[in-house]
Amino acid sequence: MPDGAPSTTDDAVTSRPAGGPQEGLFDLPPGSRRPTARVVLLTGPSGAGKTSLTRRMGLPVVSLDDFYLDGDHPALPRRYGVVDWDSPATWDRAGAMDALLRLSSTGQAELPVYDIPTNRRTGTTQLSLDGFPVFIAEGIFAAEIVEACREEDILADALCIWRPRAQTFWFRLLRDLGESRKPPITLVRRGLSLYRNEPAMIADLTAKGARKVRVDEAEARIEDLLRAAATEERPLPAAPGGYRVETGRPSPETYRALRAACGLTPRTDEAAVAGLAGTWHGVVVRHGSEVVGMGRVVGDGGSFFQLVDVCVLPAHQGRGLGGQVVAELLAHLRDHAPAGAYVSLVAEPDAAALYRRHGFAETDPAVGMALTL
């Protein structure tokens, strides 16, 4: 049986724009592509905590379990008189690899949506990486494609999540009962079978190239990959068609309108005029003649800088524009700020992943504090 308030500063997490990859893009020999993103393959026993980890990380995620074949597929293997959903033969390996290659090369892919209780695909969805250099593909069959991803040079790491068997059994049973995946007696019987087979399963996954780690170790590893990707020298992304990201500041009227439309704290006209005059560096996003986004750096010009006002109008979110604003501001800081300058920001929780991928880290154990006058 298979497993399985928008931020005003991170338009990357609010929508999934449609758009297909270039025709013929994948008629290339293995290893000949230059990926713009790499995948962390996340596997482990059902109920080990893979899904909860991916939710905390805030990265784009491919659920590999959505690539299960429909329950009436004629070639499905059977065990004990029913379909053996724990067999890789129930899974569309080629389809999963195609999706990962498209995401790594183009940043977009169409993914299936699978309904576990009815054992069939019910539709598709579009996933866009929106500039993230690392994304996650999780599922019990992730280890089946470790070598293929390595050969294609799209593998960031392959991790097998592990915790004590009794915990895995209990959390899996609670989840499956809560989602009414199958009749309770079927879930208990399957859970006991998985409990007995779990050591052999983990041994098989690690033999196929996945590293055995606990959840906290996997989380730390993914954060390390994000930090490493943020320090790589890479060209700034091009704005999507119809958009321009330019150096400049909006007018006070446009500034106030943008903040209001994006859900940021309103500012008086007096505060807007004075604040914009104190901009160290700023950028605006234009769609035609309209300003649809902005971002600023303020500070003392030498030791301390802060990113503020990073926002994109809701109608233009989901195109990677927020990430490009941050990239442009940081590029200017790296070129013009003195070495050792301290750059800070205050992020909404849903936007934290956007800033992590650009190299920002929580200030723990220091505590961020603020006072509104």
Coordinates of N, CA, C and O in Angstrom, one line a residue, residues 39-150:
V39 N 18.9 17.4 -6.6 CA 17.9 16.8 -5.8 C 18.5 16.1 -4.6 O 19.5 15.4 -4.7
V40 N 17.8 16.2 -3.5 CA 18.1 15.4 -2.3 C 17.1 14.3 -2.3 O 15.9 14.5 -2.2
L41 N 17.5 13.0 -2.5 CA 16.6 11.9 -2.5 C 16.4 11.5 -1.0 O 17.4 11.2 -0.3
L42 N 15.2 11.4 -0.6 CA 14.9 11.1 0.8 C 14.0 9.9 0.9 O 12.9 9.8 0.4
T43 N 14.6 8.8 1.5 CA 13.9 7.6 1.6 C 13.9 7.1 3.1 O 14.4 7.7 4.0
G44 N 13.4 5.9 3.3 CA 13.3 5.3 4.6 C 12.0 4.6 4.8 O 11.1 4.7 3.9
P45 N 11.8 3.9 5.9 CA 10.6 3.1 6.1 C 9.4 4.1 6.1 O 9.5 5.2 6.5
S46 N 8.3 3.6 5.7 CA 7.0 4.3 5.8 C 6.7 4.6 7.3 O 6.8 3.8 8.1
G47 N 6.5 5.9 7.6 CA 6.3 6.4 8.9 C 7.5 6.8 9.7 O 7.5 7.1 10.9
A48 N 8.7 6.9 9.0 CA 9.9 7.3 9.6 C 10.1 8.8 9.8 O 11.0 9.2 10.5
G49 N 9.2 9.6 9.2 CA 9.3 11.0 9.4 C 9.7 11.8 8.2 O 10.1 13.0 8.3
K50 N 9.7 11.2 7.0 CA 10.2 11.9 5.8 C 9.3 13.1 5.5 O 9.8 14.2 5.2
T51 N 8.0 12.9 5.5 CA 7.1 14.0 5.1 C 7.1 15.1 6.0 O 7.1 16.3 5.6
S52 N 7.2 14.9 7.3 CA 7.2 16.0 8.3 C 8.5 16.8 8.1 O 8.5 18.0 8.3
L53 N 9.6 16.1 7.8 CA 10.9 16.8 7.6 C 10.8 17.7 6.4 O 11.2 18.9 6.5
T54 N 10.2 17.2 5.3 CA 10.1 18.1 4.1 C 9.2 19.3 4.4 O 9.5 20.4 3.9
R55 N 8.2 19.2 5.2 CA 7.4 20.3 5.5 C 8.2 21.4 6.3 O 8.0 22.6 6.0
R56 N 9.0 20.9 7.2 CA 9.8 21.9 8.0 C 10.8 22.6 7.1 O 11.1 23.8 7.3
M57 N 11.4 21.9 6.1 CA 12.5 22.5 5.3 C 12.0 23.7 4.4 O 12.7 24.6 4.1
G58 N 10.7 23.6 4.0 CA 10.2 24.7 3.2 C 10.7 24.7 1.7 O 10.6 25.7 1.0
L59 N 11.3 23.6 1.3 CA 11.8 23.5 -0.1 C 10.8 22.9 -1.0 O 9.8 22.2 -0.6
P60 N 10.9 23.1 -2.3 CA 10.0 22.4 -3.3 C 10.2 20.8 -3.1 O 11.4 20.4 -2.9
V61 N 9.1 20.1 -3.1 CA 9.2 18.7 -2.9 C 8.4 17.9 -4.0 O 7.3 18.3 -4.4
V62 N 9.1 16.8 -4.4 CA 8.4 15.9 -5.3 C 8.1 14.6 -4.5 O 8.9 14.0 -3.9
S63 N 6.8 14.3 -4.4 CA 6.4 13.1 -3.7 C 6.5 11.9 -4.7 O 5.7 11.8 -5.6
L64 N 7.5 11.1 -4.5 CA 7.7 10.0 -5.5 C 6.6 9.0 -5.4 O 6.4 8.2 -6.3
D65 N 5.9 8.9 -4.3 CA 4.8 8.0 -4.1 C 3.7 8.3 -5.1 O 2.8 7.5 -5.4
D66 N 3.6 9.5 -5.6 CA 2.6 9.9 -6.6 C 2.9 9.2 -8.0 O 2.1 9.3 -8.9
F67 N 4.0 8.6 -8.1 CA 4.4 7.9 -9.3 C 4.0 6.4 -9.3 O 4.4 5.6 -10.1
Y68 N 3.2 6.0 -8.3 CA 2.7 4.6 -8.3 C 1.9 4.4 -9.5 O 1.2 5.3 -10.0
L69 N 1.8 3.1 -10.0 CA 1.0 2.8 -11.1 C -0.5 2.6 -10.6 O -0.7 2.3 -9.4
D70 N -1.4 2.7 -11.5 CA -2.8 2.5 -11.0 C -3.0 1.1 -10.6 O -2.4 0.1 -11.1
G71 N -4.0 0.9 -9.7 CA -4.2 -0.4 -9.1 C -4.7 -1.5 -10.1 O -4.6 -2.7 -9.9
D72 N -5.2 -1.0 -11.3 CA -5.6 -2.0 -12.3 C -4.6 -2.3 -13.4 O -4.9 -2.9 -14.4
H73 N -3.4 -1.8 -13.2 CA -2.3 -2.0 -14.1 C -2.0 -3.5 -14.2 O -1.9 -4.2 -13.2
P74 N -1.9 -4.0 -15.4 CA -1.9 -5.5 -15.6 C -0.6 -6.1 -15.0 O -0.6 -7.4 -14.8
A75 N 0.5 -5.4 -14.9 CA 1.8 -6.0 -14.5 C 2.1 -5.8 -13.0 O 3.2 -6.1 -12.6
L76 N 1.1 -5.4 -12.2 CA 1.4 -5.2 -10.8 C 1.8 -6.6 -10.1 O 1.0 -7.5 -10.3
P77 N 2.8 -6.6 -9.3 CA 3.2 -7.8 -8.6 C 2.2 -8.0 -7.4 O 1.6 -7.1 -6.9
R78 N 2.0 -9.3 -7.1 CA 1.0 -9.6 -6.0 C 1.7 -10.4 -4.9 O 2.6 -11.2 -5.2
R79 N 1.2 -10.3 -3.7 CA 1.7 -11.0 -2.6 C 0.6 -11.2 -1.6 O -0.2 -10.3 -1.3
Y80 N 0.5 -12.4 -1.1 CA -0.6 -12.8 -0.2 C -2.0 -12.5 -0.8 O -3.0 -12.1 -0.1
G81 N -2.1 -12.6 -2.1 CA -3.4 -12.5 -2.8 C -3.8 -11.0 -3.1 O -4.8 -10.8 -3.7
V82 N -2.9 -10.0 -2.7 CA -3.2 -8.6 -3.0 C -1.9 -8.0 -3.7 O -0.9 -8.6 -3.7
V83 N -2.1 -6.8 -4.2 CA -1.0 -6.1 -4.8 C 0.1 -5.8 -3.8 O -0.2 -5.4 -2.7
D84 N 1.3 -6.1 -4.1 CA 2.4 -5.9 -3.2 C 3.0 -4.4 -3.5 O 3.9 -4.2 -4.2
W85 N 2.3 -3.5 -2.8 CA 2.7 -2.1 -3.0 C 4.1 -1.7 -2.4 O 4.6 -0.6 -2.7
D86 N 4.7 -2.7 -1.7 CA 6.0 -2.4 -1.3 C 7.1 -2.8 -2.3 O 8.3 -2.7 -2.0
S87 N 6.7 -3.3 -3.4 CA 7.6 -3.7 -4.5 C 7.8 -2.6 -5.4 O 6.9 -1.9 -5.9
P88 N 9.1 -2.3 -5.8 CA 9.4 -1.3 -6.8 C 8.7 -1.5 -8.1 O 8.6 -0.5 -8.9
A89 N 8.3 -2.7 -8.4 CA 7.6 -3.0 -9.7 C 6.2 -2.3 -9.7 O 5.6 -2.3 -10.8
T90 N 5.7 -1.8 -8.6 CA 4.4 -1.0 -8.6 C 4.6 0.4 -8.9 O 3.7 1.2 -8.9
W91 N 5.8 0.8 -9.3 CA 6.2 2.2 -9.3 C 6.8 2.6 -10.7 O 7.5 1.8 -11.3
D92 N 6.4 3.8 -11.2 CA 6.8 4.3 -12.5 C 8.2 5.0 -12.4 O 8.3 6.2 -12.3
R93 N 9.2 4.2 -12.4 CA 10.6 4.7 -12.3 C 11.0 5.7 -13.4 O 11.5 6.7 -13.1
A94 N 10.6 5.3 -14.6 CA 11.0 6.2 -15.8 C 10.3 7.5 -15.7 O 10.9 8.6 -15.9
G95 N 9.0 7.5 -15.3 CA 8.3 8.8 -15.1 C 8.9 9.7 -14.0 O 9.0 10.9 -14.2
A96 N 9.3 9.0 -12.9 CA 9.9 9.8 -11.8 C 11.2 10.4 -12.3 O 11.5 11.6 -12.0
M97 N 12.0 9.7 -12.9 CA 13.3 10.2 -13.4 C 13.1 11.4 -14.4 O 13.8 12.4 -14.4
D98 N 12.1 11.2 -15.3 CA 11.9 12.3 -16.3 C 11.5 13.6 -15.6 O 12.0 14.6 -15.9
A99 N 10.7 13.5 -14.5 CA 10.3 14.7 -13.8 C 11.4 15.3 -13.1 O 11.6 16.6 -13.1
L100 N 12.3 14.5 -12.5 CA 13.5 15.1 -11.8 C 14.4 15.7 -12.7 O 15.0 16.8 -12.4
L101 N 14.6 15.2 -13.9 CA 15.5 15.8 -14.9 C 14.9 17.1 -15.4 O 15.7 18.1 -15.6
R102 N 13.6 17.1 -15.6 CA 13.0 18.4 -16.1 C 13.2 19.5 -15.0 O 13.5 20.6 -15.3
L103 N 12.9 19.1 -13.7 CA 13.1 20.1 -12.7 C 14.5 20.6 -12.6 O 14.8 21.8 -12.4
S104 N 15.5 19.7 -12.6 CA 16.9 20.1 -12.5 C 17.4 20.9 -13.7 O 18.2 21.8 -13.5
S105 N 16.8 20.7 -14.9 CA 17.2 21.4 -16.0 C 16.4 22.7 -16.3 O 17.0 23.7 -16.8
T106 N 15.1 22.6 -16.1 CA 14.2 23.7 -16.5 C 13.6 24.4 -15.3 O 13.1 25.5 -15.5
G107 N 13.6 23.8 -14.2 CA 13.0 24.3 -13.0 C 11.5 24.1 -12.9 O 10.8 24.5 -12.0
Q108 N 10.9 23.4 -13.9 CA 9.5 23.1 -13.9 C 9.2 21.7 -14.3 O 9.9 21.1 -15.1
A109 N 8.1 21.1 -13.9 CA 7.7 19.8 -14.3 C 6.2 19.6 -13.9 O 5.7 20.2 -13.0
E110 N 5.5 18.8 -14.7 CA 4.2 18.4 -14.4 C 4.3 17.0 -13.7 O 4.9 16.1 -14.1
L111 N 3.6 17.0 -12.5 CA 3.7 15.8 -11.7 C 2.3 15.2 -11.5 O 1.3 15.9 -11.5
P112 N 2.2 13.8 -11.4 CA 0.9 13.2 -11.2 C 0.4 13.4 -9.7 O 1.2 13.7 -8.8
V113 N -0.9 13.3 -9.6 CA -1.5 13.3 -8.2 C -2.1 11.9 -8.0 O -3.0 11.5 -8.8
Y114 N -1.7 11.2 -7.0 CA -2.2 9.9 -6.7 C -3.1 9.8 -5.5 O -2.8 10.4 -4.5
D115 N -4.2 9.1 -5.7 CA -5.1 8.9 -4.5 C -4.9 7.5 -4.0 O -5.2 6.5 -4.6
I116 N -4.4 7.4 -2.7 CA -4.0 6.2 -2.1 C -5.2 5.3 -1.8 O -5.2 4.1 -2.1
P117 N -6.3 5.8 -1.2 CA -7.4 4.9 -0.9 C -8.0 4.2 -2.2 O -8.4 3.0 -2.1
T118 N -8.0 4.8 -3.3 CA -8.5 4.2 -4.6 C -7.4 3.6 -5.5 O -7.7 3.1 -6.5
N119 N -6.2 3.8 -5.1 CA -5.0 3.2 -5.9 C -5.1 3.7 -7.3 O -5.0 2.9 -8.3
R120 N -5.1 5.0 -7.6 CA -5.1 5.5 -8.9 C -4.7 7.0 -9.0 O -4.8 7.7 -8.0
R121 N -4.2 7.4 -10.1 CA -3.9 8.8 -10.4 C -5.2 9.5 -10.7 O -6.0 9.1 -11.5
T122 N -5.3 10.7 -10.1 CA -6.6 11.5 -10.2 C -6.4 12.8 -11.0 O -7.3 13.5 -11.2
G123 N -5.1 13.1 -11.3 CA -4.9 14.3 -12.0 C -3.4 14.6 -12.1 O -2.5 13.8 -11.8
T124 N -3.1 15.9 -12.4 CA -1.7 16.3 -12.4 C -1.6 17.7 -11.8 O -2.6 18.4 -11.6
T125 N -0.4 18.1 -11.4 CA -0.1 19.4 -10.9 C 1.2 19.9 -11.4 O 2.1 19.1 -11.7
Q126 N 1.4 21.2 -11.5 CA 2.7 21.8 -11.9 C 3.5 22.2 -10.7 O 3.0 22.8 -9.7
L127 N 4.8 21.8 -10.8 CA 5.7 22.2 -9.7 C 6.8 23.1 -10.3 O 7.4 22.8 -11.4
S128 N 7.1 24.2 -9.7 CA 8.1 25.1 -10.1 C 9.1 25.3 -9.0 O 8.7 25.5 -7.9
L129 N 10.4 25.2 -9.3 CA 11.4 25.4 -8.2 C 11.6 26.8 -7.9 O 12.2 27.2 -6.8
D130 N 11.2 27.8 -8.8 CA 11.3 29.2 -8.5 C 12.7 29.6 -8.0 O 12.8 30.4 -7.1
G131 N 13.7 29.1 -8.7 CA 15.1 29.5 -8.4 C 15.8 28.7 -7.3 O 17.0 29.0 -7.0
F132 N 15.1 27.8 -6.6 CA 15.8 27.1 -5.5 C 16.8 26.2 -6.1 O 16.6 25.5 -7.1
P133 N 18.1 26.2 -5.6 CA 19.1 25.4 -6.1 C 19.1 23.9 -5.6 O 19.8 23.1 -6.1
V134 N 18.3 23.7 -4.6 CA 18.1 22.3 -4.1 C 16.7 22.0 -3.9 O 15.9 22.9 -3.5
F135 N 16.2 20.8 -4.2 CA 14.9 20.4 -4.0 C 14.9 19.0 -3.5 O 15.9 18.3 -3.5
I136 N 13.8 18.5 -2.9 CA 13.7 17.2 -2.3 C 12.7 16.3 -3.1 O 11.7 16.7 -3.6
A137 N 13.1 15.0 -3.3 CA 12.2 14.0 -3.8 C 12.2 12.9 -2.8 O 13.2 12.3 -2.4
E138 N 11.0 12.7 -2.2 CA 10.9 11.7 -1.1 C 9.9 10.6 -1.4 O 8.9 10.8 -2.1
G139 N 10.3 9.4 -0.9 CA 9.4 8.3 -1.0 C 10.2 7.0 -0.7 O 11.4 7.0 -0.7
I140 N 9.5 5.9 -0.6 CA 10.1 4.7 -0.2 C 11.0 4.1 -1.3 O 11.8 3.2 -1.0
F141 N 10.7 4.5 -2.5 CA 11.5 4.0 -3.6 C 12.6 4.9 -4.1 O 13.2 4.7 -5.2
A142 N 12.9 6.0 -3.4 CA 13.9 6.9 -3.8 C 15.2 6.3 -4.1 O 16.0 6.7 -5.0
A143 N 15.6 5.3 -3.3 CA 16.9 4.6 -3.5 C 17.0 3.9 -4.8 O 18.2 3.7 -5.3
E144 N 15.9 3.6 -5.4 CA 15.9 3.0 -6.7 C 16.6 3.8 -7.8 O 17.0 3.3 -8.9
I145 N 16.7 5.1 -7.6 CA 17.2 6.0 -8.7 C 18.4 6.8 -8.2 O 18.8 7.8 -8.8
V146 N 19.1 6.4 -7.1 CA 20.3 7.0 -6.7 C 21.3 7.1 -7.8 O 21.9 8.1 -8.1
E147 N 21.6 5.9 -8.3 CA 22.7 5.8 -9.3 C 22.3 6.6 -10.6 O 23.2 7.2 -11.2
A148 N 21.1 6.5 -11.0 CA 20.6 7.2 -12.2 C 20.8 8.7 -12.0 O 21.2 9.4 -12.9
C149 N 20.4 9.2 -10.8 CA 20.6 10.7 -10.6 C 22.0 11.1 -10.5 O 22.4 12.2 -11.0
R150 N 22.9 10.2 -9.9 CA 24.3 10.5 -9.9 C 24.9 10.5 -11.3 O 25.7 11.4 -11.6

